[in-house]
Coordinates of C-alpha atoms and ligand atoms in Angstrom, one line a residue:
X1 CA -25.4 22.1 -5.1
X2 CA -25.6 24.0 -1.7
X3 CA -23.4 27.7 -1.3
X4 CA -20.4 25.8 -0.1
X5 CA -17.3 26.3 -1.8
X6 CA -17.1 23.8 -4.6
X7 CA -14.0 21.1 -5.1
X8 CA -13.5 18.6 -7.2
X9 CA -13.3 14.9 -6.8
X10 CA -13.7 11.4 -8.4
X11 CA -17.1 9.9 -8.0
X12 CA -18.4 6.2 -8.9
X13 CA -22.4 5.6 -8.7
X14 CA -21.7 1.9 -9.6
X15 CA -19.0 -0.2 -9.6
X16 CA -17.4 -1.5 -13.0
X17 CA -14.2 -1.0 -14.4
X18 CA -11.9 2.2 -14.6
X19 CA -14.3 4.6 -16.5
X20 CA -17.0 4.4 -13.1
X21 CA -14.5 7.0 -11.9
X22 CA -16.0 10.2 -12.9
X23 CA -14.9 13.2 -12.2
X24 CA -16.6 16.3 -11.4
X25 CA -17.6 19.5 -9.2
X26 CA -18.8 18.3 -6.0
X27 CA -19.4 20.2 -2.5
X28 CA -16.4 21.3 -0.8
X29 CA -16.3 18.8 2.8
X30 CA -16.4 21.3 6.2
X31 CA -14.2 19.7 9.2
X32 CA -16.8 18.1 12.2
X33 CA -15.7 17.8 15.9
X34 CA -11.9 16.7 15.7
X35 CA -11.3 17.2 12.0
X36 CA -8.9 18.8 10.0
X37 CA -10.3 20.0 6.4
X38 CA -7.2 19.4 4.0
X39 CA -6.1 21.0 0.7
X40 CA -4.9 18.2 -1.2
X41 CA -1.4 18.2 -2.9
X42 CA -0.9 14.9 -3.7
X43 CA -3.4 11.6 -3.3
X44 CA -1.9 8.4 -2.9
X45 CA -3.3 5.7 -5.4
X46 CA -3.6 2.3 -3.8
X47 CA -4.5 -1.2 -4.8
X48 CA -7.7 -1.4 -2.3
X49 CA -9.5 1.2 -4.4
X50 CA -9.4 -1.1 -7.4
X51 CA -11.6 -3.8 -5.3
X52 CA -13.7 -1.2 -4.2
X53 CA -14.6 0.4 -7.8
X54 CA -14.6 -2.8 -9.1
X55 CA -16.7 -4.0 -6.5
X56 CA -14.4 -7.2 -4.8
X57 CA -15.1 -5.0 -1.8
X58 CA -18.6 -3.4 -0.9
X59 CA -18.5 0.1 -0.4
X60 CA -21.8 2.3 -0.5
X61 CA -22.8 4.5 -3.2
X62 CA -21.9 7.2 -4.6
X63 CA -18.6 6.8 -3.3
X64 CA -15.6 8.9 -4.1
X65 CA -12.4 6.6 -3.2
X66 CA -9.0 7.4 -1.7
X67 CA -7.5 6.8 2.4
X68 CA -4.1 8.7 1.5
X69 CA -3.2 12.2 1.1
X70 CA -1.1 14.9 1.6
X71 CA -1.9 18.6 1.9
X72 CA -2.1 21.7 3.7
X73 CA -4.5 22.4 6.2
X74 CA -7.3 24.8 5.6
X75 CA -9.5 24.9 8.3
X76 CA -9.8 23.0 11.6
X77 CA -12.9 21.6 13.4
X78 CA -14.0 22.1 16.8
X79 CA -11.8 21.0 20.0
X80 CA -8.6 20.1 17.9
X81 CA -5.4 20.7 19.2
X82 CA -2.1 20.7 18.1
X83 CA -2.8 21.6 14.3
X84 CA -3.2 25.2 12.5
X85 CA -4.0 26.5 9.3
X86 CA -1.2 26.5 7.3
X87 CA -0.3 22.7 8.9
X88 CA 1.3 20.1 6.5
X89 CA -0.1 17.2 7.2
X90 CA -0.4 13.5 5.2
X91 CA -2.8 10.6 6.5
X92 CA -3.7 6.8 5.0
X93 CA -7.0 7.3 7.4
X94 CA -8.9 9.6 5.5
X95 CA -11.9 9.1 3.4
X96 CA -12.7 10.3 0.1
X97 CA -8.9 11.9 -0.8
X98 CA -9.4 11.3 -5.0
X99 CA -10.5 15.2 -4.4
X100 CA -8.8 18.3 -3.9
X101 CA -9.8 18.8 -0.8
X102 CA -10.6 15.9 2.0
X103 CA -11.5 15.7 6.0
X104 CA -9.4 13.8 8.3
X105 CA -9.9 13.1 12.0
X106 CA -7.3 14.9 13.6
X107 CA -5.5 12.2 15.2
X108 CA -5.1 9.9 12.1
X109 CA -2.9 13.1 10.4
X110 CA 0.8 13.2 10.2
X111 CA 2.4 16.1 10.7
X112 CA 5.1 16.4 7.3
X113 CA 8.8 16.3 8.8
X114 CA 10.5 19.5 7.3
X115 CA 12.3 19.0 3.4
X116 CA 9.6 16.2 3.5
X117 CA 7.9 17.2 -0.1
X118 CA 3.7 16.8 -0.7
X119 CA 4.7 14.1 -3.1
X120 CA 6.6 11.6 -1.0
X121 CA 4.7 12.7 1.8
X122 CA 1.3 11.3 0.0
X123 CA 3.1 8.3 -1.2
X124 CA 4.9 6.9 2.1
X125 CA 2.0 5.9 4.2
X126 CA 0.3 3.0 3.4
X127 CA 2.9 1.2 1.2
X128 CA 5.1 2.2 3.6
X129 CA 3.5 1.3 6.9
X130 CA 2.3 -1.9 5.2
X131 CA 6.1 -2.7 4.4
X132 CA 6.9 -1.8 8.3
X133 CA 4.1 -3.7 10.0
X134 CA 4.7 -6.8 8.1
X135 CA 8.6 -7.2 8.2
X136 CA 8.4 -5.9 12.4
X137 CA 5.4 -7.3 13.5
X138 CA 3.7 -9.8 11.6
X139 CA 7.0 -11.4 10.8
X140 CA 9.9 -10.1 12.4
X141 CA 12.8 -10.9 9.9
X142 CA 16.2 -11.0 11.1
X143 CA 19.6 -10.8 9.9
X144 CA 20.3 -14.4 8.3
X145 CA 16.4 -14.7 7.7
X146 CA 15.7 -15.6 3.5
X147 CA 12.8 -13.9 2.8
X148 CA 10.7 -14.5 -0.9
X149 CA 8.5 -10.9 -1.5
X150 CA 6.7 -11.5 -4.5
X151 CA 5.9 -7.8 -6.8
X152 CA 9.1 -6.5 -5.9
X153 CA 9.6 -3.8 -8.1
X154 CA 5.4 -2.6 -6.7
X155 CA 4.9 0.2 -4.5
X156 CA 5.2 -1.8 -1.1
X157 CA 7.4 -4.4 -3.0
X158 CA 10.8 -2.0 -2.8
X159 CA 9.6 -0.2 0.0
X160 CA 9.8 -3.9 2.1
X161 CA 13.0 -5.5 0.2
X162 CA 14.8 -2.4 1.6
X163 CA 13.8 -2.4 5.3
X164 CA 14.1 -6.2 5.1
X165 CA 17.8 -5.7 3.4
X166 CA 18.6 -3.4 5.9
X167 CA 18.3 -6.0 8.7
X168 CA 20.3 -8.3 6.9
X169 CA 17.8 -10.8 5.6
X170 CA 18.6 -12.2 1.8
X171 CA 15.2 -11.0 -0.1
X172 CA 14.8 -12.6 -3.0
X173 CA 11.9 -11.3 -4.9
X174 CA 9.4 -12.1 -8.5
X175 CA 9.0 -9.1 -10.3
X176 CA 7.5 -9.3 -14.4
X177 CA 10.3 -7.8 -16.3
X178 CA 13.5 -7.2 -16.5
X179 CA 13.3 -3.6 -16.0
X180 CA 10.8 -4.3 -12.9
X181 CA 13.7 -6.8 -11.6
X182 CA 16.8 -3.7 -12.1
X183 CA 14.5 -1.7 -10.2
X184 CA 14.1 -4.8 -7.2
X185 CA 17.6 -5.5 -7.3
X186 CA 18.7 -1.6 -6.7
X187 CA 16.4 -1.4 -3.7
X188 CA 18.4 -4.3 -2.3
X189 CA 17.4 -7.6 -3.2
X190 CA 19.5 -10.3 -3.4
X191 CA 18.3 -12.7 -6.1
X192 CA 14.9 -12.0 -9.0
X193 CA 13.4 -14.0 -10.6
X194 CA 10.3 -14.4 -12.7
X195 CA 6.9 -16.0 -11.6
X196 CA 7.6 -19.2 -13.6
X197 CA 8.4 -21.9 -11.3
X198 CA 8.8 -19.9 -8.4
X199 CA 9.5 -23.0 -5.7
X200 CA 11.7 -24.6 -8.0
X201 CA 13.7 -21.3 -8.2
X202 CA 13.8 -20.9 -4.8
X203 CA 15.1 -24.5 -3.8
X204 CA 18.0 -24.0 -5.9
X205 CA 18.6 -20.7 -4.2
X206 CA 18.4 -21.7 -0.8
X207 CA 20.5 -24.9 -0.9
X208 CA 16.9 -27.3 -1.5
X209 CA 15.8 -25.4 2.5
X210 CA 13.1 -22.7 1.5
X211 CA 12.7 -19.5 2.9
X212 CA 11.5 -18.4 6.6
X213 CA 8.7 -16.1 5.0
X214 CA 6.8 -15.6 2.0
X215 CA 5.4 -12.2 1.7
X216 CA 2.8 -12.1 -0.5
X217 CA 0.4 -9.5 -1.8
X218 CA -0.3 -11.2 -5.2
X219 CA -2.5 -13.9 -3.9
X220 CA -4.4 -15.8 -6.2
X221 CA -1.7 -16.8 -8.9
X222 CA 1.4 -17.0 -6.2
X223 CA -0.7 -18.6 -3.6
X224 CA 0.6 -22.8 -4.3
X225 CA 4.2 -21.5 -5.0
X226 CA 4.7 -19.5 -1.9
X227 CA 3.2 -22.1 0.0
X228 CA 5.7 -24.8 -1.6
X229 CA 8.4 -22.4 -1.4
X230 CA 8.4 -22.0 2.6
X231 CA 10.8 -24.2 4.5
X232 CA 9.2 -26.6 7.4
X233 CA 8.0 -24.3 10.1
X234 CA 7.8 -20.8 8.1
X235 CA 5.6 -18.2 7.6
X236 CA 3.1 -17.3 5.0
X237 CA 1.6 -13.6 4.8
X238 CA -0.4 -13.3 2.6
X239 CA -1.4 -9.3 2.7
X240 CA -3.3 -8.7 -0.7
X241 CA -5.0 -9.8 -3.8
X242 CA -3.4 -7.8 -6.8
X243 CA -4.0 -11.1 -9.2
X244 CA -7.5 -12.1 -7.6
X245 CA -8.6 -13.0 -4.1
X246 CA -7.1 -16.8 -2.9
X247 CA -10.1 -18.9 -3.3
X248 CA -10.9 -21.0 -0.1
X249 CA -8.6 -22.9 1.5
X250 CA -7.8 -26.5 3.2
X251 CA -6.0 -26.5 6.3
X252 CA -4.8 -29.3 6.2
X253 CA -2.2 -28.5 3.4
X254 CA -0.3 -26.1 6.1
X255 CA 0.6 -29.6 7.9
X256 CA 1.9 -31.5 4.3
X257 CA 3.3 -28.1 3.1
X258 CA 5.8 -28.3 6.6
X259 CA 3.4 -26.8 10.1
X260 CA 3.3 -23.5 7.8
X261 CA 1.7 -20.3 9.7
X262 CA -0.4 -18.7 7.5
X263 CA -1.8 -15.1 8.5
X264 CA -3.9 -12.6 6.5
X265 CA -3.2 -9.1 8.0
X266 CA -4.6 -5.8 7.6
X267 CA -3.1 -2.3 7.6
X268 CA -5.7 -0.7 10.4
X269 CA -4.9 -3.6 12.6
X270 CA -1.4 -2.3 12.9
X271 CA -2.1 1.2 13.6
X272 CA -4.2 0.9 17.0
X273 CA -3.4 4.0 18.9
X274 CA -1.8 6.9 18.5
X275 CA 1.8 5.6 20.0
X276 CA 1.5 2.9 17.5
X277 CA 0.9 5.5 14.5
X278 CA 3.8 7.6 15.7
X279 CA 6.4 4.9 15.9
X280 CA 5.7 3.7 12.3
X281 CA 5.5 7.1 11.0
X282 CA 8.3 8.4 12.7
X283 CA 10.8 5.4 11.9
X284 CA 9.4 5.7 8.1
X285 CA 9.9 9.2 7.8
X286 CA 13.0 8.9 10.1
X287 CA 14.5 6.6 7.3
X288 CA 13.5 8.9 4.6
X289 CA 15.0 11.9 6.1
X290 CA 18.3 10.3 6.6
X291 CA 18.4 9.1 3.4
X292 CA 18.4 5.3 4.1
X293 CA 15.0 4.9 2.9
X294 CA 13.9 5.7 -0.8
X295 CA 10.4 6.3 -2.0
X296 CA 10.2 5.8 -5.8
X297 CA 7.0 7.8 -7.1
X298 CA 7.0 5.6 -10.9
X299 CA 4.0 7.8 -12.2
X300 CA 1.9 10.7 -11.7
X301 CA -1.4 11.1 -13.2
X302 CA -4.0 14.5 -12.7
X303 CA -6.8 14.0 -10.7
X304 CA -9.0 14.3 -13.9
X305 CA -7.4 11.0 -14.8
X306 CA -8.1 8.9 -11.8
X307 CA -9.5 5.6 -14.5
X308 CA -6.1 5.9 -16.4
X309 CA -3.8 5.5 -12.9
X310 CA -6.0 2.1 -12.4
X311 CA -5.7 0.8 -16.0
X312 CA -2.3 1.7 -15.0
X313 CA -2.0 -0.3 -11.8
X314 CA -4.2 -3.2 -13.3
X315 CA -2.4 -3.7 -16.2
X316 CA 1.3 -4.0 -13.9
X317 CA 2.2 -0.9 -15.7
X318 CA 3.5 0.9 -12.7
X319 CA 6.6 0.9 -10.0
X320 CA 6.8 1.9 -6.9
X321 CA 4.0 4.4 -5.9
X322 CA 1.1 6.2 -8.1
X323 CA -0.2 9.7 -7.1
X324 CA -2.8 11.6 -8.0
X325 CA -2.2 15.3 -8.3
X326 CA -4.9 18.3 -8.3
X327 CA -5.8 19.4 -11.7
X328 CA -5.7 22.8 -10.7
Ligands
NDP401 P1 1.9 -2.7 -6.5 O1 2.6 -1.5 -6.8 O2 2.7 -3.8 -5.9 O3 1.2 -3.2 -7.8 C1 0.8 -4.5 -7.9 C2 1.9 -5.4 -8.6 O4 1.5 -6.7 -8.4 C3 2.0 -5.1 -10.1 O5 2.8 -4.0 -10.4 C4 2.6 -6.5 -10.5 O6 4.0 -6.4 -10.5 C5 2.1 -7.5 -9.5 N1 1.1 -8.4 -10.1 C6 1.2 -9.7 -10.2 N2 0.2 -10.2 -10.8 C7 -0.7 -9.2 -11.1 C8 -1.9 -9.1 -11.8 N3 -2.5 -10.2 -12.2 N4 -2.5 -8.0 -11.9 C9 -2.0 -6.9 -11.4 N5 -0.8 -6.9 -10.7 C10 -0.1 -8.0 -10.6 O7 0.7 -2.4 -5.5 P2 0.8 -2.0 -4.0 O8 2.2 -1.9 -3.5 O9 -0.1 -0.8 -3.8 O10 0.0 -3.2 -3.3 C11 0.6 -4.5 -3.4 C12 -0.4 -5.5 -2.7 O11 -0.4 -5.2 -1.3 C13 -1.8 -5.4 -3.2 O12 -2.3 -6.7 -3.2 C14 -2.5 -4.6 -2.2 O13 -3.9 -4.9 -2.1 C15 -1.7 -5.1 -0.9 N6 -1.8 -4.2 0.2 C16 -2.2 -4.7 1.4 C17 -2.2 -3.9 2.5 C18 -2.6 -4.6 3.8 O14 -2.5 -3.9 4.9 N7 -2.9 -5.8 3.8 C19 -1.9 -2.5 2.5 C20 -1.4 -2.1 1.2 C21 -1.4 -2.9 0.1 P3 4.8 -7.3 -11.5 O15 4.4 -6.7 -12.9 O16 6.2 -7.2 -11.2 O17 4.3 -8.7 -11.4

């Protein structure tokens, strides 16, 4: 350990399940060029880190997970404008935010609108922007649309039922309980139902047609009932993993299954420059400042207890978002 100012963060030196994530004193980060060091308030949990401690995605070692936080900024690196000590900023683009304190490049922060707390603020981003890109850009639902969003009661499961709901389209969604499906229903969607027999469901609800989009980020165990759920001609996102990764995959079925289009999107894809970032920010937070857009934070765990919010999340224990706060 150097004379830097110590922190605390979550460490893994392998991958594994939820005890890798260690946690401990660690060297405090110091903002380079164009960075902002942050005092973290709240860190946003989110589904990738589970592949990357458990190794579905390679990350190097040691590696101390987390993209999202919220905070207040501490100090501020060379040449950066337009942010001061004392800032309150949140980011999905950082690295290393399962720690009390975390760098960010200046222009991947967010400036935190005013009545705005730390805790929404950390739990917004990613679910959030995830639920914007894919119902305005990947597929832009519109009123009349019927859209199937599998995990709806998950942290960008309500978050997308209610922007879809607010442009009209029916959203019918699969959610594992029937407290999960109270929760679905209140942020707007039209019909639950459980993952049995999920194209079957959907015929009967949509006069034998199918939907216009299947929005899925359960993937391996929803994969052949959104497909046969889609009407001729609709659209298959398929935006995460949270049973297993879809094994590979014959074309061909997209021509029996009705000329589906089938896309795989990804969150940094959808936040190219800064105009971009500012438009989904700003219509997010917009939303949540008028009251039109609700952010359900289901549980909070200490920092200390990083392993418990994944056994958590694993185990579909969780709605909405998960945060992490600072044991301190
Ligand atoms: P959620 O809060 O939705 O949690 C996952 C939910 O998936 C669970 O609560 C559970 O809901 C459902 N689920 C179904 N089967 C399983 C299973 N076998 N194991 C665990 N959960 C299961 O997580 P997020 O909102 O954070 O993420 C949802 C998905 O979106 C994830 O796959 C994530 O990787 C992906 N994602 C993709 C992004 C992108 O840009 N592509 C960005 C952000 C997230 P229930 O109990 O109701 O079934």
């Amino acid at each position: 350990m150097s004379d830097s100012p110590a922190t605390h963060s979550i460490t893994l030196t392998e991958t594994g399940g939820p005890d890798v994530l260690q946690y401990g004193e660690a060297e405090r980060p110091t903002p380079g060029p164009g960075e902002l060091l942050v005092t973290t308030r709240a860190t946003g949990v989110n589904f990738i880190e589970t592949y990357q401690r458990s190794g579905v995605y390679a990350v190097p070692l040691p590696f101390t997970p987390g993209a999202e936080g919220s905070g207040v900024v501490t100090a501020v690196g060379e040449g950066v404008s337009g942010y001061a000590v004392g800032d309150r900023v949140t980011t999905t683009e950082a690295k290393a935010t399962y720690a009390e304190h975390f760098v960010v490049e200046a222009t991947r922060a967010h400036v935190i609108p005013d009545g705005v707390s730390y805790e929404t603020a950390a739990a917004l981003p990613l679910q959030g922007i995830t639920a914007h890109y894919l119902s305005t850009s990947v597929y832009p639902a519109t009123a009349g649309d019927i859209a199937l969003v599998h995990a709806g009661a998950g942290g960008v499961g309500l978050l997308l039922t209610q922007l879809l709901a607010a442009k009209g389209v029916t959203v019918i969604t699969t959610t594992s309980s029937p407290a999960k499906a109270e929760l679905s229903a209140a942020a707007g969607a039209t019909h639950t139902i459980g993952y049995e027999n999920v194209s079957e469901r959907v015929r009967e609800l949509t006069d034998g047609v199918g939907v216009n989009v299947v929005y899925d980020g359960v993937g391996k165990d929803t994969f052949d009932e959104s497909l046969a759920s889609l009407r001729i001609r609709g659209t298959f996102v398929l935006f995460g993993g949270a049973s297993g990764q879809v094994p590979p995959f014959d074309l061909q079925r997209l021509n029996s299954a009705g000329s589906i289009t089938i896309t795989r999107p990804t969150s940094v894809h959808f936040l190219l420059t800064p105009e971009e970032r500012a438009w989904r920010y700003g219509e997010l937070f917009d939303a949540v400042t008028a009251g039109t857009l609700s952010v359900r934070i289901g549980q909070t765990f200490p920092l200390a207890q990083a392993a418990d919010a994944h056994r958590a999340l694993e185990g579909r224990k969780t709605t909405g978002k998960v945060l992490l706060l600072p044991t301190e």
